[in-house]
Coordinates of C-alpha atoms (C1' of nucleotides) in Angstrom, one line a residue:
Chain A
M15 CA -0.1 -0.1 -0.1
L16 CA 1.4 3.5 -0.7
D17 CA 1.1 6.4 1.7
R18 CA -2.2 8.5 0.8
R19 CA 0.2 11.1 0.9
L20 CA 1.7 10.5 -2.5
I21 CA -2.2 10.8 -3.6
R22 CA -2.9 13.9 -2.6
E23 CA 0.9 15.5 -2.9
E24 CA 2.5 13.7 -5.8
P25 CA -0.3 12.2 -8.1
E26 CA 1.4 12.6 -11.1
K27 CA 4.4 10.6 -9.3
V28 CA 1.8 7.6 -8.9
R29 CA 0.5 8.6 -12.3
Q30 CA 4.2 8.0 -14.2
A31 CA 4.6 4.6 -12.1
L32 CA 1.2 3.4 -13.4
E33 CA 2.1 4.4 -17.1
K34 CA 5.6 2.2 -16.2
R35 CA 4.1 -0.8 -15.6
G36 CA 1.4 -0.7 -18.5
Y37 CA -1.1 -1.1 -15.4
D38 CA -4.7 -0.1 -15.5
F39 CA -6.1 2.2 -12.9
D40 CA -8.6 4.5 -12.8
L41 CA -6.4 7.8 -10.8
D42 CA -8.2 10.3 -11.3
A43 CA -11.5 8.3 -9.5
L44 CA -8.8 7.4 -6.5
I45 CA -8.2 11.4 -6.2
E46 CA -11.4 12.7 -6.4
L47 CA -12.5 9.9 -3.4
E48 CA -9.9 11.7 -1.7
A49 CA -10.6 15.3 -1.6
R50 CA -14.1 13.9 -1.2
R51 CA -13.1 11.8 1.7
R52 CA -11.1 14.7 3.5
E53 CA -14.2 17.0 2.8
L54 CA -16.7 14.5 4.9
L55 CA -14.5 14.3 7.3
V56 CA -13.8 17.4 8.2
A57 CA -18.4 17.4 7.8
V58 CA -18.4 14.9 10.5
E59 CA -15.5 15.9 13.1
N60 CA -16.9 19.1 13.1
R61 CA -20.5 17.5 14.4
R62 CA -18.7 15.8 16.7
A63 CA -17.0 18.5 18.4
E64 CA -20.4 19.7 18.8
K65 CA -22.2 16.9 20.6
N66 CA -19.0 16.3 22.7
S67 CA -19.3 20.2 23.6
I68 CA -23.5 19.9 24.9
S69 CA -22.3 16.5 26.8
E70 CA -19.8 18.0 28.4
Q71 CA -22.2 20.9 29.5
I72 CA -24.8 18.4 30.4
A73 CA -22.6 16.9 33.0
Q74 CA -21.8 20.2 34.1
T75 CA -25.6 21.1 34.3
M76 CA -26.2 18.1 35.9
R77 CA -22.9 18.3 38.9
E78 CA -24.7 21.6 39.5
G79 CA -28.7 20.3 39.5
G80 CA -29.5 22.4 37.0
D81 CA -32.5 21.1 34.0
A82 CA -30.5 19.4 31.2
E83 CA -33.7 18.2 29.1
P84 CA -33.2 21.0 26.1
L85 CA -29.6 20.6 26.2
R86 CA -30.3 16.6 25.3
K87 CA -32.8 17.2 22.8
R88 CA -30.1 19.7 20.7
S89 CA -27.8 16.5 21.2
S90 CA -29.9 14.1 20.1
Q91 CA -31.0 16.4 16.9
I92 CA -27.0 17.1 16.0
G93 CA -26.8 12.7 15.8
V94 CA -29.5 13.1 13.2
E95 CA -27.7 15.3 10.5
L96 CA -23.8 13.5 12.1
Q97 CA -25.3 10.3 11.0
A98 CA -26.4 11.1 7.7
H99 CA -22.8 12.4 7.2
E100 CA -20.9 9.8 8.7
Q101 CA -23.1 6.7 6.4
E102 CA -21.7 8.7 3.1
L103 CA -18.0 9.0 4.9
E104 CA -18.0 5.2 5.7
E105 CA -19.2 4.7 2.2
V106 CA -16.7 6.8 0.4
Q107 CA -13.7 5.6 2.8
S108 CA -14.4 1.7 2.6
R109 CA -14.4 2.9 -1.9
F110 CA -11.0 4.6 -1.1
D111 CA -9.7 1.7 1.1
Q112 CA -10.4 -1.1 -1.5
M113 CA -8.6 1.1 -4.2
M114 CA -5.5 1.5 -2.5
L115 CA -5.5 -2.0 -2.2
D116 CA -5.5 -2.0 -5.9
L117 CA -3.1 0.3 -6.0
P118 CA 0.7 -1.6 -7.2
N119 CA 3.8 -0.4 -5.9
I120 CA 6.3 2.5 -7.8
P121 CA 9.0 0.7 -9.3
L122 CA 12.4 2.7 -8.8
D123 CA 14.3 4.6 -11.2
E124 CA 17.3 2.4 -12.1
V125 CA 14.3 -0.2 -12.6
P126 CA 14.5 -1.1 -16.8
V127 CA 10.9 0.0 -18.4
G128 CA 9.7 -2.7 -20.5
T129 CA 6.4 -4.1 -20.8
S130 CA 7.1 -7.9 -20.9
E131 CA 9.7 -10.4 -20.2
E132 CA 11.7 -9.8 -23.8
D133 CA 12.9 -6.4 -22.2
N134 CA 14.4 -8.1 -18.8
V135 CA 17.6 -7.3 -18.5
V136 CA 20.0 -9.4 -18.2
M137 CA 23.1 -8.5 -16.1
Y138 CA 25.7 -11.5 -16.1
Q139 CA 25.9 -14.7 -17.0
V140 CA 28.6 -17.4 -14.0
G141 CA 29.4 -20.8 -15.0
E142 CA 29.4 -22.3 -18.2
L143 CA 26.9 -24.2 -20.2
R144 CA 28.0 -27.6 -20.4
Q145 CA 28.6 -29.1 -23.8
F146 CA 26.8 -32.5 -23.6
D147 CA 28.1 -35.5 -26.3
F148 CA 24.7 -37.2 -26.1
T149 CA 21.6 -35.6 -26.1
P150 CA 20.4 -34.4 -22.2
R151 CA 17.4 -35.6 -21.1
P152 CA 14.2 -33.5 -19.0
H153 CA 14.5 -34.0 -15.4
W154 CA 10.9 -35.5 -15.1
E155 CA 12.2 -38.2 -17.5
I156 CA 15.8 -39.1 -15.4
G157 CA 13.5 -38.6 -12.2
Q158 CA 10.8 -41.5 -13.5
D159 CA 13.5 -43.6 -15.1
L160 CA 15.4 -43.5 -11.5
G161 CA 12.5 -44.3 -9.7
I162 CA 13.0 -40.7 -7.8
L163 CA 9.9 -39.0 -8.8
D164 CA 6.6 -40.5 -9.4
F165 CA 3.9 -38.1 -10.8
E166 CA 1.7 -41.3 -11.3
G167 CA 1.4 -41.5 -7.3
A168 CA 1.0 -38.1 -6.2
T169 CA -1.5 -38.0 -8.8
R170 CA -3.3 -40.2 -7.5
M171 CA -2.3 -39.5 -4.4
A172 CA -3.4 -35.4 -4.9
G173 CA -3.9 -35.1 -8.3
A174 CA -2.9 -32.9 -11.0
R175 CA 0.9 -30.9 -10.9
F176 CA 2.2 -32.9 -7.3
V177 CA 5.3 -34.5 -7.6
T178 CA 6.5 -37.4 -4.7
D179 CA 10.1 -37.8 -4.6
V180 CA 11.0 -41.2 -3.4
G181 CA 14.3 -42.6 -1.9
A182 CA 17.9 -40.6 -3.8
G183 CA 15.2 -38.5 -4.5
A184 CA 13.5 -37.1 -1.3
T185 CA 17.1 -37.2 0.2
L186 CA 18.7 -35.1 -2.0
E187 CA 15.4 -32.8 -1.9
R188 CA 16.6 -32.6 1.7
A189 CA 19.5 -32.3 1.2
L190 CA 19.3 -29.2 -0.7
F191 CA 17.3 -27.1 2.3
N192 CA 19.7 -28.9 4.6
F193 CA 21.8 -27.1 2.7
M194 CA 20.4 -23.9 2.2
L195 CA 19.4 -23.1 5.5
D196 CA 23.1 -23.9 6.8
T197 CA 24.4 -22.1 5.0
H198 CA 22.5 -18.6 5.3
T199 CA 22.4 -19.1 8.9
R200 CA 26.7 -19.9 9.7
K201 CA 27.8 -18.2 6.9
H202 CA 25.3 -15.9 5.8
G203 CA 23.6 -13.9 9.6
Y204 CA 20.4 -15.1 9.2
T205 CA 18.3 -15.7 11.9
E206 CA 15.8 -19.5 11.0
V207 CA 12.5 -19.7 11.3
F208 CA 10.3 -22.4 11.2
P209 CA 6.6 -21.0 10.4
P210 CA 3.2 -22.2 10.1
F211 CA 2.5 -23.6 6.8
L212 CA -1.3 -21.7 6.8
G213 CA -2.4 -17.7 7.1
N214 CA -4.5 -16.0 8.0
K215 CA -6.6 -13.4 5.6
R216 CA -4.6 -10.4 7.2
S217 CA -1.3 -11.7 7.3
L218 CA -2.2 -12.3 3.3
Y219 CA -3.2 -8.7 3.2
G220 CA -0.1 -7.9 4.4
T221 CA 2.0 -9.3 1.9
A222 CA 0.0 -8.1 -0.9
N223 CA -1.6 -11.1 -1.6
L224 CA -5.3 -10.6 -0.7
P225 CA -7.2 -9.3 -2.1
K226 CA -5.9 -9.0 -5.8
F227 CA -4.6 -12.4 -6.0
E228 CA -7.1 -14.6 -4.1
E229 CA -7.6 -17.1 -7.2
D230 CA -3.5 -17.9 -7.2
L231 CA -4.2 -19.6 -3.1
F232 CA -5.4 -22.6 -1.5
K233 CA -7.9 -21.7 1.1
T234 CA -9.3 -23.6 3.5
T235 CA -13.0 -23.9 4.7
D236 CA -12.6 -21.9 7.6
G237 CA -10.8 -19.7 6.3
Y238 CA -6.9 -19.8 6.5
Y239 CA -4.8 -19.5 3.8
L240 CA -2.6 -22.1 2.8
I241 CA 0.8 -19.8 2.2
P242 CA 2.1 -19.2 -1.4
T243 CA 5.2 -18.2 -0.2
A244 CA 7.1 -17.9 3.4
E245 CA 7.6 -14.3 2.2
V246 CA 3.8 -14.3 4.0
P247 CA 4.3 -15.6 7.4
L248 CA 8.5 -14.0 7.7
T249 CA 6.9 -10.5 6.4
N250 CA 4.2 -10.7 9.3
M251 CA 6.1 -11.8 12.1
H252 CA 6.6 -8.4 13.5
Q253 CA 2.8 -7.3 12.2
D254 CA 1.9 -3.9 14.5
E255 CA 5.1 -4.1 16.2
I256 CA 7.1 -1.0 16.9
L257 CA 11.1 -2.6 16.2
D258 CA 13.9 -1.2 18.0
G259 CA 15.8 0.5 15.6
D260 CA 19.2 -0.9 17.3
D261 CA 17.9 -4.6 16.2
L262 CA 17.8 -3.3 12.6
P263 CA 18.2 -4.4 9.9
L264 CA 16.8 -8.7 10.9
Y265 CA 17.5 -11.5 8.6
Y266 CA 15.5 -14.2 8.7
T267 CA 15.6 -17.8 6.5
A268 CA 12.8 -20.2 6.2
Y269 CA 12.3 -23.4 4.7
T270 CA 8.4 -24.1 4.3
A271 CA 6.3 -25.9 1.8
C272 CA 4.7 -23.5 -0.8
F273 CA 1.4 -24.1 -2.2
R274 CA -0.3 -22.6 -5.3
R275 CA -3.3 -22.7 -7.4
E276 CA -2.0 -21.6 -10.5
A277 CA -5.3 -21.1 -11.4
G278 CA -4.4 -19.2 -15.4
A279 CA -1.1 -21.2 -15.3
A280 CA -3.0 -24.4 -17.7
G281 CA -1.3 -26.4 -20.0
K282 CA 2.1 -24.0 -19.0
E283 CA 5.0 -25.8 -18.3
T284 CA 2.9 -28.6 -17.4
R285 CA 5.6 -31.2 -17.1
G286 CA 8.0 -31.9 -14.3
L287 CA 8.6 -30.0 -11.2
I288 CA 8.8 -26.3 -13.0
R289 CA 4.9 -25.5 -12.3
V290 CA 3.6 -27.6 -9.4
H291 CA 0.4 -26.9 -6.7
Q292 CA 3.2 -27.7 -3.9
F293 CA 6.8 -27.0 -4.3
H294 CA 8.7 -26.4 -1.5
K295 CA 11.6 -23.2 -1.0
V296 CA 14.0 -21.7 1.6
E297 CA 13.5 -17.9 1.9
L298 CA 15.6 -15.2 2.5
M299 CA 13.7 -11.8 4.3
K300 CA 15.1 -8.8 5.8
F301 CA 13.5 -6.1 7.9
V302 CA 15.7 -2.8 7.2
K303 CA 15.6 0.7 7.9
P304 CA 14.6 3.1 5.0
G305 CA 17.8 3.8 3.1
Q306 CA 19.4 0.7 3.7
G307 CA 17.1 -1.1 0.6
S308 CA 19.1 -1.4 -1.8
D309 CA 22.4 -2.5 -0.3
E310 CA 20.6 -4.9 1.5
L311 CA 19.1 -6.6 -1.6
E312 CA 21.8 -6.7 -3.3
K313 CA 23.6 -8.8 -0.8
L314 CA 20.9 -10.5 -0.4
V315 CA 21.0 -11.3 -4.5
K316 CA 24.5 -12.7 -3.5
N317 CA 23.8 -14.3 -0.3
A318 CA 21.3 -16.9 -2.8
E319 CA 24.1 -16.8 -5.7
T320 CA 26.1 -18.4 -2.8
I321 CA 24.1 -21.7 -3.4
I322 CA 24.2 -22.0 -6.9
Q323 CA 27.7 -21.3 -7.8
A324 CA 28.4 -24.2 -5.0
L325 CA 26.0 -26.4 -6.6
E326 CA 27.6 -25.6 -9.2
L327 CA 25.1 -24.8 -12.2
P328 CA 25.4 -22.5 -14.3
Y329 CA 22.8 -18.9 -13.8
R330 CA 22.4 -16.0 -14.8
R331 CA 20.6 -12.5 -13.7
T332 CA 18.0 -10.8 -14.5
H333 CA 16.9 -7.9 -13.8
L334 CA 13.1 -7.0 -14.4
C335 CA 11.6 -4.8 -16.5
T336 CA 8.6 -2.1 -14.8
G337 CA 5.9 -4.5 -17.2
D338 CA 7.2 -7.6 -15.7
M339 CA 7.4 -7.1 -12.3
G340 CA 5.1 -8.0 -9.5
F341 CA 2.3 -5.7 -8.0
Q342 CA 4.6 -5.2 -4.9
P343 CA 7.9 -5.1 -5.4
Q344 CA 9.9 -1.2 -6.4
Q345 CA 12.5 -4.0 -8.0
T346 CA 13.1 -7.1 -8.6
F347 CA 16.1 -9.0 -9.5
D348 CA 16.0 -13.1 -10.5
L349 CA 18.4 -15.4 -10.4
E350 CA 17.7 -18.2 -13.3
A351 CA 19.9 -21.7 -13.7
Y352 CA 20.0 -23.2 -17.7
F353 CA 18.4 -26.1 -18.1
P354 CA 20.0 -28.0 -20.9
A355 CA 17.3 -30.2 -22.0
M356 CA 14.7 -27.6 -22.5
D357 CA 17.3 -24.9 -23.6
R358 CA 15.6 -22.6 -21.7
W359 CA 17.0 -20.6 -18.4
L360 CA 14.6 -20.6 -15.5
E361 CA 14.2 -18.6 -12.0
L362 CA 15.6 -20.4 -9.3
S363 CA 15.4 -17.2 -7.1
S364 CA 13.3 -14.2 -7.1
C365 CA 14.6 -11.0 -5.2
S366 CA 12.4 -7.9 -4.0
Q367 CA 12.1 -4.9 -2.2
Y368 CA 9.1 -3.7 -1.5
G369 CA 10.0 -0.6 0.2
D370 CA 7.1 0.5 3.1
F371 CA 4.7 -1.0 0.5
Q372 CA 4.2 -4.4 2.8
A373 CA 5.1 -2.8 6.4
R374 CA 2.6 -0.1 5.6
R375 CA -0.1 -3.0 5.7
C376 CA 1.2 -5.0 8.1
N377 CA 2.2 -2.3 10.5
T378 CA 5.6 -2.8 11.4
R379 CA 7.2 0.4 12.8
Y380 CA 10.7 1.6 14.2
R381 CA 11.5 4.6 15.6
P382 CA 14.4 6.0 14.2
A383 CA 15.8 8.2 17.4
P384 CA 14.8 8.9 21.0
G385 CA 11.6 11.2 20.7
A386 CA 11.7 11.0 16.9
K387 CA 8.6 9.9 15.1
L388 CA 7.2 6.1 14.4
E389 CA 8.4 5.2 10.7
F390 CA 7.8 2.0 8.7
V391 CA 10.1 -0.5 8.2
H392 CA 11.0 -1.7 5.3
T393 CA 11.0 -4.9 3.6
M394 CA 12.9 -7.5 0.9
N395 CA 13.1 -11.0 0.5
G396 CA 14.7 -13.6 -2.0
S397 CA 14.2 -17.7 -2.6
G398 CA 17.5 -18.5 -1.6
L399 CA 16.2 -21.4 -3.5
A400 CA 13.3 -22.9 -4.2
C401 CA 14.4 -26.5 -3.7
G402 CA 11.9 -28.3 -6.6
R403 CA 13.3 -26.7 -9.3
T404 CA 16.7 -26.5 -8.1
M405 CA 16.8 -30.4 -8.0
A406 CA 15.3 -30.2 -11.9
A407 CA 18.4 -28.0 -12.9
I408 CA 20.5 -30.6 -11.1
L409 CA 18.4 -33.8 -12.9
E410 CA 19.7 -31.9 -15.9
N411 CA 23.4 -30.6 -15.6
Y412 CA 24.7 -33.6 -14.2
Q413 CA 22.6 -36.4 -16.0
Q414 CA 25.1 -39.2 -17.1
E415 CA 24.6 -40.5 -20.8
N416 CA 24.1 -44.3 -19.0
G417 CA 20.9 -42.6 -17.2
T418 CA 22.9 -41.8 -13.7
V419 CA 23.0 -38.5 -11.8
V420 CA 26.1 -37.2 -10.2
I421 CA 25.7 -35.5 -7.1
P422 CA 27.0 -32.3 -6.5
E423 CA 30.0 -32.2 -4.2
V424 CA 28.8 -30.2 -1.9
L425 CA 25.5 -32.3 -1.3
R426 CA 27.3 -35.1 -0.5
P427 CA 27.6 -34.8 3.1
Y428 CA 24.1 -34.3 3.6
M429 CA 23.3 -37.4 1.5
G430 CA 25.6 -40.3 3.5
G431 CA 28.6 -39.5 1.1
M432 CA 26.4 -40.9 -1.6
A433 CA 27.8 -39.3 -5.2
E434 CA 26.1 -40.5 -7.9
I435 CA 22.2 -41.5 -8.2
L436 CA 21.8 -44.9 -9.4
P437 CA 19.1 -46.3 -10.8
P438 CA 17.2 -48.7 -9.4
M439 CA 17.9 -52.7 -9.2
P440 CA 16.0 -54.6 -11.9
Chain B
rG28 C1' -15.3 -30.0 22.4
rG29 C1' -17.0 -28.5 28.5
rA30 C1' -15.8 -24.6 32.5
rG31 C1' -13.7 -21.1 34.8
rG32 C1' -10.9 -16.5 33.9
rG33 C1' -8.6 -12.3 31.7
rG34 C1' -7.1 -9.3 26.7
rU35 C1' -5.8 -0.6 29.0
rG36 C1' -0.3 3.6 26.1
rG37 C1' 6.7 1.2 25.0
rC38 C1' 6.5 -2.7 29.6
rC39 C1' 3.8 -3.5 34.1
rG40 C1' -0.4 -2.2 36.4
rA41 C1' -5.4 0.6 38.2
rG42 C1' -9.9 2.3 36.8
rC43 C1' -16.1 -0.6 35.7
rG44 C1' -21.2 5.5 33.1
rG45 C1' -20.1 12.1 33.1
rA46 C1' -13.6 16.3 35.3
rC47 C1' -10.4 10.0 32.0
rG48 C1' -6.1 9.9 26.3
rA49 C1' -6.6 7.5 31.1
rA50 C1' -3.6 6.6 38.7
rG51 C1' 1.1 5.0 39.6
rG52 C1' 5.3 2.1 38.7
rC53 C1' 9.0 1.1 35.6
rG54 C1' 11.8 2.9 30.7
rG55 C1' 12.9 7.2 27.9
rC56 C1' 14.3 12.3 27.3
rG57 C1' 15.6 17.6 29.6
rG58 C1' 17.1 20.0 33.9
rU59 C1' 19.6 21.0 39.3
rC60 C1' 23.4 18.8 42.1
rU61 C1' 28.8 16.0 41.3
rU62 C1' 35.4 16.8 38.9
rG63 C1' 32.7 12.7 36.5
rA64 C1' 29.3 9.0 37.2
rA65 C1' 25.5 7.0 40.4
rA66 C1' 21.6 8.0 43.5
rA67 C1' 18.0 11.6 44.8
rC68 C1' 15.1 15.7 43.4
rC69 C1' 12.3 18.7 39.5
rG70 C1' 9.4 18.5 34.8
rC71 C1' 8.0 16.7 30.1
rU72 C1' 7.3 11.7 27.4
rG73 C1' 0.9 7.3 23.5
rU74 C1' -0.5 6.6 18.0
rG75 C1' -2.9 8.2 13.7
rC76 C1' -5.7 11.4 11.2
rC77 C1' -7.4 16.4 9.7
rG78 C1' -8.1 21.8 9.7
rU79 C1' -4.9 26.0 10.5
rU80 C1' 0.1 26.7 9.6
rA81 C1' 4.0 26.3 11.0
rU82 C1' 10.0 25.4 15.3
rG83 C1' 2.7 26.5 17.9
rC84 C1' -2.5 26.5 18.2
rG85 C1' -7.1 23.5 17.6
rG86 C1' -10.5 19.5 16.6
rC87 C1' -11.8 14.0 15.6
rA88 C1' -10.3 8.8 16.9
rC89 C1' -8.0 4.8 19.4
rC90 C1' -8.4 1.4 26.6
rG91 C1' -8.5 -6.7 21.0
rG92 C1' -12.0 -6.2 16.5
rG93 C1' -16.8 -5.0 15.0
rG94 C1' -22.0 -4.2 16.3
rG95 C1' -25.7 -1.5 20.7
rU96 C1' -27.5 1.0 24.4
rU97 C1' -27.6 6.7 26.5
rC98 C1' -27.0 13.6 25.3
rG99 C1' -22.5 10.6 27.2
rA100 C1' -19.4 4.3 27.2
rA101 C1' -12.5 1.9 28.9
rU102 C1' -16.6 1.0 32.1
rC103 C1' -22.9 -1.4 31.0
rC104 C1' -25.4 -5.1 26.8
rC105 C1' -24.5 -8.3 22.1
rU106 C1' -20.9 -10.9 18.8
rC107 C1' -16.1 -12.5 16.9
rC108 C1' -11.0 -12.7 17.7
rC109 C1' -7.0 -14.2 20.9
rC110 C1' -4.5 -15.1 26.3
rC111 C1' -4.3 -18.4 30.7
rU112 C1' -6.0 -22.1 34.2
rC113 C1' -9.0 -26.8 34.7
rC114 C1' -11.6 -31.0 32.0
rG115 C1' -11.7 -34.2 27.4
rC116 C1' -9.1 -35.9 23.4
rC117 C1' -4.4 -36.3 20.4
rA118 C1' 0.7 -36.5 16.8

RNA sequence: GGAGGGGUGGCCGAGCGGACGAAGGCGGCGGUCUUGAAAACCGCUGUGCCGUUAUGCGGCACCGGGGGUUCGAAUCCCUCCCCCUCCGCCA
């Protein structure tokens, strides 16, 4: 959510942001609602002031033993007028609030302007693409042949777009998130968190998954939502709190399952581990002071890159353009690994900063100095990394001609020393 | 799931229809004292919004959320949420 003041004082800034994003939004209607809201607010408050003053007079009259009846009548009359104004105010206010929730964040100046994925800027590429002397096979084939990915079983258990890791596959995924968590906690200074995988409505509003993206979420019959990312619980950890400025920045990391309906993604990348309803991810999240945003995001991206580098996967970093960026961020960097069988770069990590956009919704503030006014903290987060896709990248990049998969060296200690995944015994 | 007790400012805690934005304490800020510090003493110290426009003044709202009663609600009523204790169930 943006600051209301921006709507009133710098509407052009907001308008430019919407244009850069190619975002369809009736800003003029919002500006008008804001003006009307303030008009009504003044009317309501004036009548309330009058009423309060009469109530005080009644109290005094009664203390002195006088007749307060005429004053009571007068107060009731004002009450009737007041109610009419209040009703309209409530209506205008609620329409205004609704629109504010649908207004996206303002991209930073350095974000490349563009309309689609095509306009994202590749910043750099790390690692050599492996030269295959055979035709590389897609990860789902490799996984199924090795008996470590069971798509059919998952479909029977749950449905389409689910997967079950089996044997070395399950161990590999576990090895991945353990390696990631260990690295981020021990080397990068993050505090490990193991949060609920369900969130309430308020929390999903906090990260701005609601109200706009409800169709992407799974919801339980008693009103909980399955988290689409650990960003939701982590960002809401300090909801309604006033943080100590000396404690900032705060670094958190969490491993969670992530649940996404993927509504509207029908037909796209339906095969394999790339787009499933439940996947697993280690998330990095920071609460920082205003002004620390870009530097801290840069460090966060590097922390995520460390993992890909350690796994020796070829990857590149992209700067998302205004048109491809999500609703919430001011700026996003993606880390994409190369998938040789698909001959595509697919994101293993997406790292974004939000300014106070989410903190405003979560009401997470801090006091910059003793006696100073409270300010919203700034938030950011990124995957460090998505486990399923990372596993897929490993399968494709580390596959051997005979169908086995070599395990990246850093993961071997996490897999009881296993160096290669072999096919099941006939 | 059943029974009972609670949710008040940064924290603890009183108040249970009108002088209450809320006693008292802790913490924080400023000052006196001191070579300095501590102690002691004095003063100040919630948040958001609106108006006026300014190192200020005025108003409105907020005592878990929402609704109601009343001229007037932290205080009474309804409802929801959360926490604690006991019982039941349970990985």
